[in-house]
Coordinates of C-alpha atoms in Angstrom, one line a residue:
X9 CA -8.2 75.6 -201.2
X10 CA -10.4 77.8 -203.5
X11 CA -11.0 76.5 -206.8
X12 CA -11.7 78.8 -210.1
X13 CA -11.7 76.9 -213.4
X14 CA -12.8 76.0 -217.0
X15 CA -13.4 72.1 -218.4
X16 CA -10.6 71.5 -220.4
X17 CA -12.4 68.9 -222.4
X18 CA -12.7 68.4 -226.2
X19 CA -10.7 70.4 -228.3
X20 CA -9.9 73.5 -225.5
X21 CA -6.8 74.1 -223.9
X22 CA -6.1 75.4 -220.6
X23 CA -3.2 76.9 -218.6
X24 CA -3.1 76.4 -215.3
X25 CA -1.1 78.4 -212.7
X26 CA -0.8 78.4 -209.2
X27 CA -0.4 81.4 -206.3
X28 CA -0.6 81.2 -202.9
X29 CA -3.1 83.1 -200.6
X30 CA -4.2 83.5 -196.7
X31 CA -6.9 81.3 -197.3
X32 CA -4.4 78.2 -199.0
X33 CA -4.1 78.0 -202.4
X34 CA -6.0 79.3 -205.6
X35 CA -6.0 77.4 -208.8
X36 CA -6.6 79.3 -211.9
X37 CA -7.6 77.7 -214.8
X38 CA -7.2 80.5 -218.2
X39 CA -9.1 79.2 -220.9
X40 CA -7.6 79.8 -224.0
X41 CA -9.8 78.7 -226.9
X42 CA -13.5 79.1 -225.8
X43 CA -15.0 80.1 -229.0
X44 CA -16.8 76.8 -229.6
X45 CA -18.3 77.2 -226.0
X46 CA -18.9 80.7 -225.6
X47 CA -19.5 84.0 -227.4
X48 CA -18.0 86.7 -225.9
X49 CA -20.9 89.0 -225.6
X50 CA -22.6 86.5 -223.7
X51 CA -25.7 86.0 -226.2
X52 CA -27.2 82.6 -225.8
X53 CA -24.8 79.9 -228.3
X54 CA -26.4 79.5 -231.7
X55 CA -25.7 75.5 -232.2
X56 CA -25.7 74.0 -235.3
X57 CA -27.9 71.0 -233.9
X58 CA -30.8 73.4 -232.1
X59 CA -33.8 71.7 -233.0
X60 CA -32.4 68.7 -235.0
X61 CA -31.8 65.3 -233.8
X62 CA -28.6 64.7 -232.8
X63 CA -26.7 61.1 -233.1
X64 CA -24.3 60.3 -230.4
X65 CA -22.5 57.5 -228.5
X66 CA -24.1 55.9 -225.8
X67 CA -23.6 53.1 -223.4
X68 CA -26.8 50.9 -224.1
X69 CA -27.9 48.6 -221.4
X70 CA -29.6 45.8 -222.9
X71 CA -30.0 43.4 -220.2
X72 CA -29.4 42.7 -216.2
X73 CA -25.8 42.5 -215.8
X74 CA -24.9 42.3 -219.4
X75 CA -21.9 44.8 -220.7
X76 CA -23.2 47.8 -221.4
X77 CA -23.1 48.5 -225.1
X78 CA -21.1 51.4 -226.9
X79 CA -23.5 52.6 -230.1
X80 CA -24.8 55.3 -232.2
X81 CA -28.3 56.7 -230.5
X82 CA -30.3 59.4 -232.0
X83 CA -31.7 62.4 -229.7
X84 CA -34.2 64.4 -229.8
X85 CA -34.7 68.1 -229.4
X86 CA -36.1 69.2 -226.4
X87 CA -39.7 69.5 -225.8
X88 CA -41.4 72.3 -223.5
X89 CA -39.6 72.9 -220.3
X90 CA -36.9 70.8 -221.4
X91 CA -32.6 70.9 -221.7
X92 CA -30.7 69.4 -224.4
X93 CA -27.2 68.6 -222.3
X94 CA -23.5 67.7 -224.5
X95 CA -22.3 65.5 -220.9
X96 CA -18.6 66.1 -220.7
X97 CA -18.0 64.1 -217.2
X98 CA -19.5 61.4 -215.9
X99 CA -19.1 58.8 -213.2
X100 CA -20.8 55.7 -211.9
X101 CA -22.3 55.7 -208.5
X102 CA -24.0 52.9 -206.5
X103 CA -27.2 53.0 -207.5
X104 CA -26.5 52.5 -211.3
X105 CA -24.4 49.4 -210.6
X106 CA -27.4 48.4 -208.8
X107 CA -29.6 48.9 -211.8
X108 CA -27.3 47.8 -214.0
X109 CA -27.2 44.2 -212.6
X110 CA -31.0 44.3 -212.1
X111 CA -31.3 43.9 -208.5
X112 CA -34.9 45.2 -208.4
X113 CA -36.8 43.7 -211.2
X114 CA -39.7 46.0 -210.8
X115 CA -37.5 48.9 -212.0
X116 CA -36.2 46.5 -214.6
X117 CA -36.7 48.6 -218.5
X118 CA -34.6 48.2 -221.3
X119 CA -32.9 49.2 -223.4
X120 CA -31.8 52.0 -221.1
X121 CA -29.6 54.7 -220.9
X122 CA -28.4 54.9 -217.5
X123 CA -26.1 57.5 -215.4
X124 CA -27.1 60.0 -213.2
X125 CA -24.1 62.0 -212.2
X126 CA -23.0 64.4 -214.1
X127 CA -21.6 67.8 -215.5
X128 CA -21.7 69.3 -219.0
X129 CA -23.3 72.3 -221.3
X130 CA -26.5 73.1 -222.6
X131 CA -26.8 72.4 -226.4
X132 CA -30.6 73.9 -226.3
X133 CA -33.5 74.2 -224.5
X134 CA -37.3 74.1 -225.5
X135 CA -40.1 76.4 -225.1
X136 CA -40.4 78.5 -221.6
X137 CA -37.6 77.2 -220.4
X138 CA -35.8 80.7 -219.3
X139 CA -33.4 80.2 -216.3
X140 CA -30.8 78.7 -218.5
X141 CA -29.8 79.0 -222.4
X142 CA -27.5 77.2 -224.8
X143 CA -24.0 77.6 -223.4
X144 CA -24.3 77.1 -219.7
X145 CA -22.8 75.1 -217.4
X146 CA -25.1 73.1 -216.0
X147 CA -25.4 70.2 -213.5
X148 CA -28.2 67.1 -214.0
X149 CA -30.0 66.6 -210.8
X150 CA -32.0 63.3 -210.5
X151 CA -34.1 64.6 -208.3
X152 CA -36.1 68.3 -209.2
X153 CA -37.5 71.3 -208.1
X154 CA -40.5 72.7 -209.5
X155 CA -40.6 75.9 -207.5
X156 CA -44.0 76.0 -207.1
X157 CA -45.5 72.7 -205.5
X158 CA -46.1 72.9 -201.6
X159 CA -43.0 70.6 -201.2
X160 CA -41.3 73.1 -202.7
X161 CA -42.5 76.0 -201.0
X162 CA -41.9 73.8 -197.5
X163 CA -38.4 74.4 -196.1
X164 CA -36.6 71.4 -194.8
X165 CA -38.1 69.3 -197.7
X166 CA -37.1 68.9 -201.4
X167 CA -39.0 65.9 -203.0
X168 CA -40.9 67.7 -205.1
X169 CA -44.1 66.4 -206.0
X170 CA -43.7 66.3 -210.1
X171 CA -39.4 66.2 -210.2
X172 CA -38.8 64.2 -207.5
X173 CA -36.7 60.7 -207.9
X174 CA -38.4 57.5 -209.4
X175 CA -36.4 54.7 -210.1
X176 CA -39.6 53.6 -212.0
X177 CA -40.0 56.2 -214.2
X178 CA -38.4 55.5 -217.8
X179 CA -40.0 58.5 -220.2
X180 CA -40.5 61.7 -220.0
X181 CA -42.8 63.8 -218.1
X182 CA -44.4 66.1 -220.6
X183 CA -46.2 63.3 -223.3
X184 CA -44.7 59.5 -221.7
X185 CA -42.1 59.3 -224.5
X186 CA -38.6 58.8 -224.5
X187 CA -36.5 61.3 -226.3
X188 CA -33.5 58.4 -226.9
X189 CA -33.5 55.9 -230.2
X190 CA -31.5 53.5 -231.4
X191 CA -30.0 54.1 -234.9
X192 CA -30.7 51.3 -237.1
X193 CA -34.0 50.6 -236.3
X194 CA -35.6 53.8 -234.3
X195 CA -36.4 52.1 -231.4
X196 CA -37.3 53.7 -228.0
X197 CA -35.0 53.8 -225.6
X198 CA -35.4 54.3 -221.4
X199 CA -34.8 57.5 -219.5
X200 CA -33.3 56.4 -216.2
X201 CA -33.5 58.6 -213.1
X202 CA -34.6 61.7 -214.8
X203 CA -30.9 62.3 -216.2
X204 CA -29.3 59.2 -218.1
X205 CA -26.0 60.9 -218.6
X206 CA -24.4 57.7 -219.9
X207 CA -24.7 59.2 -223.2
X208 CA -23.0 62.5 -224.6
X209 CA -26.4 64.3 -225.4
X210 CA -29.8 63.8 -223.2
X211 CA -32.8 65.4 -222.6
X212 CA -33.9 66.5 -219.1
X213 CA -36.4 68.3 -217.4
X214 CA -35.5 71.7 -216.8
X215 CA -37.0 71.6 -213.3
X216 CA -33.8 68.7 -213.1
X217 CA -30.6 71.2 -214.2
X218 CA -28.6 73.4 -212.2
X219 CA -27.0 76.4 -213.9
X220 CA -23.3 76.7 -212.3
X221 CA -21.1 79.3 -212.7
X222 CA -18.9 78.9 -215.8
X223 CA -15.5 79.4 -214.0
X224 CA -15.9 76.1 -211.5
X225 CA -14.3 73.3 -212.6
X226 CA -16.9 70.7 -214.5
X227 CA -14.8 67.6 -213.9
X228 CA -14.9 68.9 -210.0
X229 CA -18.7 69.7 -210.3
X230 CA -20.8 66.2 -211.7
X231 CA -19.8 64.7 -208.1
X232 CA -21.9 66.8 -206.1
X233 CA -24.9 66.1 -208.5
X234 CA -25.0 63.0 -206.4
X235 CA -22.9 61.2 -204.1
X236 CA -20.8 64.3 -202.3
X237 CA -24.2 66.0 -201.9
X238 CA -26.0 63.6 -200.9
X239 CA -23.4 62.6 -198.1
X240 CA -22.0 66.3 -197.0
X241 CA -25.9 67.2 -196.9
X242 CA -27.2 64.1 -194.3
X243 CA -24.8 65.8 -192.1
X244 CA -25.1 69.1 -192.4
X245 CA -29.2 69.4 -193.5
X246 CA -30.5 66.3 -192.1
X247 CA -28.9 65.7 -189.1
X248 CA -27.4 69.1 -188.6
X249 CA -24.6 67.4 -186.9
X250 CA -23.1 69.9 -183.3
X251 CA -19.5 70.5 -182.9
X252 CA -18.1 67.8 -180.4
X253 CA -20.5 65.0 -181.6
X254 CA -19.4 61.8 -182.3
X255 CA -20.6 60.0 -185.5
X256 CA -20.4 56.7 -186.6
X257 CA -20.9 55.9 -190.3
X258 CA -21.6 52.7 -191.8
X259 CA -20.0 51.9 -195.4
X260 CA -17.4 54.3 -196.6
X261 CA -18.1 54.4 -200.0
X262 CA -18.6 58.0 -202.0
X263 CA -21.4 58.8 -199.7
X264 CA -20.0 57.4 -196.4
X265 CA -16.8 59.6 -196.9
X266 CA -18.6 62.4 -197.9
X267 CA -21.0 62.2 -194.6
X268 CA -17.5 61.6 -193.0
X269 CA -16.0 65.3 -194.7
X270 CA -19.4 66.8 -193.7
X271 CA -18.9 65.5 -190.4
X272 CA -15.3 66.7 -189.9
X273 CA -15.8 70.1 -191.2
X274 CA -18.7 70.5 -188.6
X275 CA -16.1 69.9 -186.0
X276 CA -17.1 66.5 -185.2
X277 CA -15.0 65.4 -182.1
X278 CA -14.9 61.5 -183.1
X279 CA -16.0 59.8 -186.3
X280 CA -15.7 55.6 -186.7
X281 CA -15.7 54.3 -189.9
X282 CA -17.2 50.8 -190.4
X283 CA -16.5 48.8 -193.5
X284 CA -15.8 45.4 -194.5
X285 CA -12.8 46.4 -196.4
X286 CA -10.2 47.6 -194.8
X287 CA -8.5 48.9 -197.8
X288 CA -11.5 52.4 -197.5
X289 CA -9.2 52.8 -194.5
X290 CA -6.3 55.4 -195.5
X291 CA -9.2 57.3 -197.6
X292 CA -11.4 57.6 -194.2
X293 CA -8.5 58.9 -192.0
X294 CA -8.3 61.6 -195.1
X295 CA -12.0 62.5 -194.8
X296 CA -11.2 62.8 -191.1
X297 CA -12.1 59.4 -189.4
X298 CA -10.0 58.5 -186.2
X299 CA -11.5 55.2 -185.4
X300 CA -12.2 51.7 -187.7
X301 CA -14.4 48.9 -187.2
X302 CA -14.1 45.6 -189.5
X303 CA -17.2 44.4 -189.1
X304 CA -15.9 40.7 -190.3
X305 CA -13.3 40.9 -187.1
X306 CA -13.6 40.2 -184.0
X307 CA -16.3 38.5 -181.5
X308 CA -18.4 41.6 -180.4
X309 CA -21.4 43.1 -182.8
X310 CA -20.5 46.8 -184.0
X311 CA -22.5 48.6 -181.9
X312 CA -21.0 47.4 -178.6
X313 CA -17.5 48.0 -180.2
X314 CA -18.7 51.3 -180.9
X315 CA -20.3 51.8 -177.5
X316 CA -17.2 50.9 -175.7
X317 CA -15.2 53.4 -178.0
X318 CA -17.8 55.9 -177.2
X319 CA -18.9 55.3 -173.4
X320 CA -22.2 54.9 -174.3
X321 CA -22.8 55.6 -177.8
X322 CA -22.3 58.1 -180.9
X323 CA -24.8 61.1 -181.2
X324 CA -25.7 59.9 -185.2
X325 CA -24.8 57.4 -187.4
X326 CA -24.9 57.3 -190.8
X327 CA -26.3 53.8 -192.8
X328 CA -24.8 53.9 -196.2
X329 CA -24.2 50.1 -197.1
X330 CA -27.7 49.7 -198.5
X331 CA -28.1 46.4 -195.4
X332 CA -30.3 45.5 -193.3
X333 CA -27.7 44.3 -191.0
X334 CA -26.2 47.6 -191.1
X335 CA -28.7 49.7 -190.5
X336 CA -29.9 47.2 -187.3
X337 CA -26.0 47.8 -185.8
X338 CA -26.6 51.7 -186.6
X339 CA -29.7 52.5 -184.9
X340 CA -28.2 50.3 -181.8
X341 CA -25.0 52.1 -182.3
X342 CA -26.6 55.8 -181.0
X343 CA -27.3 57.1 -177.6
X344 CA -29.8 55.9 -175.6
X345 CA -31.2 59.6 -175.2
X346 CA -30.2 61.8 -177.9
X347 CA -29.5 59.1 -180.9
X348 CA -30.2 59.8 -184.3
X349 CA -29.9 57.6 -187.2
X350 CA -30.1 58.6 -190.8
X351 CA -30.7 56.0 -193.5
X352 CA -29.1 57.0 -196.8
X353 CA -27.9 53.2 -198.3
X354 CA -30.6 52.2 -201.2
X355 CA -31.9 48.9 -200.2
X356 CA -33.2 46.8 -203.4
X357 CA -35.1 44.2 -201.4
X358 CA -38.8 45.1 -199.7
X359 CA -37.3 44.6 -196.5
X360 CA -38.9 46.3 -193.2
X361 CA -36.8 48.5 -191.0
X362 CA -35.4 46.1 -188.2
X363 CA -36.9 48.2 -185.1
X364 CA -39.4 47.5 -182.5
X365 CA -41.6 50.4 -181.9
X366 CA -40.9 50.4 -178.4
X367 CA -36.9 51.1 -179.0
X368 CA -37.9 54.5 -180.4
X369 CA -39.6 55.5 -176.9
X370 CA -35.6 54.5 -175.7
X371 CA -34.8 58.3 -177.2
X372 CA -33.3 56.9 -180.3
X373 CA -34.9 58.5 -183.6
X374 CA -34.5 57.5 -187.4
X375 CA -34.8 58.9 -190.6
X376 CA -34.0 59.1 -194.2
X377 CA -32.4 61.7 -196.8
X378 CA -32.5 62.3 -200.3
X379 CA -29.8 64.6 -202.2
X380 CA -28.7 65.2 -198.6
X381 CA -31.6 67.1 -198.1
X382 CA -30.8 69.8 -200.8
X383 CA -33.2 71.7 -202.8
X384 CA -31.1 71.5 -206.0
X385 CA -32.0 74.6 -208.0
X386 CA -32.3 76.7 -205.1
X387 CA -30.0 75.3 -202.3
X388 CA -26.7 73.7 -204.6
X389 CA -25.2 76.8 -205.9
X390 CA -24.0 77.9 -202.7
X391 CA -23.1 74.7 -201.6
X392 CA -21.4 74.4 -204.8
X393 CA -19.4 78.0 -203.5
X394 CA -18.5 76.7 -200.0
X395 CA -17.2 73.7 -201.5
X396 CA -14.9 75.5 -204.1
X397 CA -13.6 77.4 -201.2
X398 CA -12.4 74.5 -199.8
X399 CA -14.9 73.0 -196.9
X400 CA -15.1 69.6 -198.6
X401 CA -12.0 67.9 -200.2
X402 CA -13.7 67.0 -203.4
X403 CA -10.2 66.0 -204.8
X404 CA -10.6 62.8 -202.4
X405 CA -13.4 61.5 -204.3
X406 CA -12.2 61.1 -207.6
X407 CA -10.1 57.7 -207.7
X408 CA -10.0 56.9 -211.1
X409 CA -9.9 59.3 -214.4
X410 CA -10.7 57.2 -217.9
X411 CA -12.4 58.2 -221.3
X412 CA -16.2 57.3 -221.4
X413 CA -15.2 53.9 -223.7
X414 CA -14.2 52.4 -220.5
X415 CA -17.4 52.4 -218.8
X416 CA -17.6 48.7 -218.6
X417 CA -13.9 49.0 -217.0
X418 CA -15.1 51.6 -214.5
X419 CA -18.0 49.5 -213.8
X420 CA -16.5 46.6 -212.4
X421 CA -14.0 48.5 -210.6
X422 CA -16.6 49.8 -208.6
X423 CA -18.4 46.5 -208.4
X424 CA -15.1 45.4 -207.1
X425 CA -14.9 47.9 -204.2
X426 CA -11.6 49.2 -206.1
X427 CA -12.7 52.7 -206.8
X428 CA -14.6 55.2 -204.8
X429 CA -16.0 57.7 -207.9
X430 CA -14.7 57.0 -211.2
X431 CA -14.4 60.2 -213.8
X432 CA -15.6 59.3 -217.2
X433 CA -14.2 61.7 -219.5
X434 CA -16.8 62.0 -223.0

């Protein structure tokens, strides 16, 4: 399935037809009313706002696992090397229900702005910013690319050394300020994972957009700023799964499923899904998994289920619970020989990795992956492409579709383990 569209948010309508093609079908999306979007000689957008503060809604968080609060913020313009973003979509992955409830008390800042994946426009930019102008559709990326540090310039690595992720990290880069403020009293608010797109305007480092191309679908789009990416790009970057492996991925949330659709569409010849909740289970036989382990069932530990299953064990596996356990029953799941584990879960407590060093001389490896191993600026785009052209079901991701003043809604839902990505429509 190839996808070309326009967001049909705020005030914009869209008609939608469909025609069929050798290569499935195409979904055109003809926007009608793009005038408060676009110009139609393609000259940067003149906002109104440029260079004002703008005051916006917001979901606050105030404290560790209180309700994150709806209110008026201000915003500031962006400084040098800095985006202004309007956020159209946005959902809630893991790792902000982890900061939400506070699980790692070092990271602990508030009041905060959290969110981190995410699709919208840009409202303006600041001084030598040039790759992007007001107008484009852009993608926040918690993690950046410089371009120019040796992290950049390495292939196979993309945490670059000023952009890169830090959960500690609550200001801005260019002067240690926030750019957020509440709107009775002017007091700061914290930046959270270089995006916090909880809020429908924010201020990010330019190094941390991606330009997409204006006809993809937005609503389609914010999921690979995180957990599709990240997932899709363990398999196919970091492990660079073979065709005829056998994978076994632990969890099957958003990032589990998405290393599951990586897997599959690299022709992987078995992939076991292990889970505590059974109800993931229709969803993973979607993203292409033939085989299910409960771990909470049953007298044998996973990995000699999954060693009987496999006559000796799966070729990688995939830890995306964020446990300890997990990732113990992962590394043991692999081949004695040619195993390879890669760690993607987030794990909140200073925990060491449950291996003796003598198991690695066993020919069983580990690792971990960020963003799936993705340069963003340089290495998304076309990643974005092969997805649109339909590699990756990206339509199995989205359970859930409410309007941002049900975040609190969509966050217990996930909390739950009732949804697997839920759009928030601003």
């Amino acid at each position: 399935m190839l996808y070309l569209a326009k967001p049909s948010g705020g005030s914009t309508l869209a008609k939608r037809s469909r025609s069929s093609c050798p290569g499935g079908d195409i979904l055109l999306y003809i926007q009608l009313d793009i005038a408060n979007q676009f110009q139609n000689s393609g000259e940067p957008l003149q906002m109104e706002t440029q260079g004002k503060v703008i005051t916006c809604r917001a979901a606050v968080a105030w404290g560790a696992g209180e309700a994150l609060v709806m209110e008026d913020v201000k915003v500031d313009p962006p400084q040098r090397l800095e985006v202004r973003l309007r956020i159209l979509f946005t959902s809630i992955c893991h790792t902000d229900l982890s900061a939400w409830k506070g699980e790692n008390e070092a990271q602990q800042a508030y009041p905060r702005i959290l969110g981190h994946e995410a699709a919208g426009i840009v409202e303006s930019v600041g001084e030598g910013v040039e790759d992007m102008k007001a107008g484009d559709h852009v993608l926040p990326i918690f993690t950046g690319e410089c371009g120019e540090c040796r992290v950049c310039n390495r292939d196979g690595a993309n945490l670059c050394e000023r952009f890169r992720v830090d959960p500690m990290k609550k200001v801005m880069l260019s002067d240690g300020k926030t750019r957020f403020f509440t709107s009775k009293d002017n007091k700061p608010i914290f930046h959270f994972l270089n995006t916090s797109t909880f809020s429908e305007y924010t201020v990010i480092d330019s190094a941390c957009v991606v330009k997409v191309d204006p006809l993809f679908p937005l609503e389609k789009m914010s999921l690979l700023s995180c957990g599709v990416s990240t997932g899709v790009g363990a398999a196919w970057n970091v492990a660079d799964i073979r065709p005829g492996s056998t994978i076994a991925v632990f969890g099957l949330g958003a990032v589990g499923l998405a290393v599951a659709e990586g897997a599959r569409a690299r022709g992987a010849s078995k992939i076991i899904g292990i889970d505590v909740n059974p109800d993931k289970f229709p969803l993973g036989r979607e993203a292409g998994i033939s085989e299910f382990i409960n771990p909470k069932e049953g007298d044998k530990a996973v990995h000699e289920r999954v060693m009987e299953i496999t006559e000796g064990g799966v070729e990688y596996s995939f830890e995306c619970a964020g446990s300890i356990e997990a990732l113990r029953e992962a590394f043991l799941s692999t081949n004695s020989g040619v195993g390879v584990t890669v760690l993607l879960g987030v794990h909140s407590s200073p925990q060491l990795l449950p291996i003796h060093p003598m198991e690695l001389f066993q020919g069983r490896s580990i690792t971990a992956s960020v963003f799936g191993g993705f340069k963003p600026k340089t290495q998304l785009p076309f990643f974005i492409t092969q997805c649109l052209q339909g590699q990756i079901n990206l339509d199995l991701f989205i359970s859930h579709d409410l309007p941002f003043h049900d975040i609190n809604k969509a966050m217990q839902l996930l909390h739950q383990g009732k949804a697997l990505r839920c759009l928030l429509r601003l």
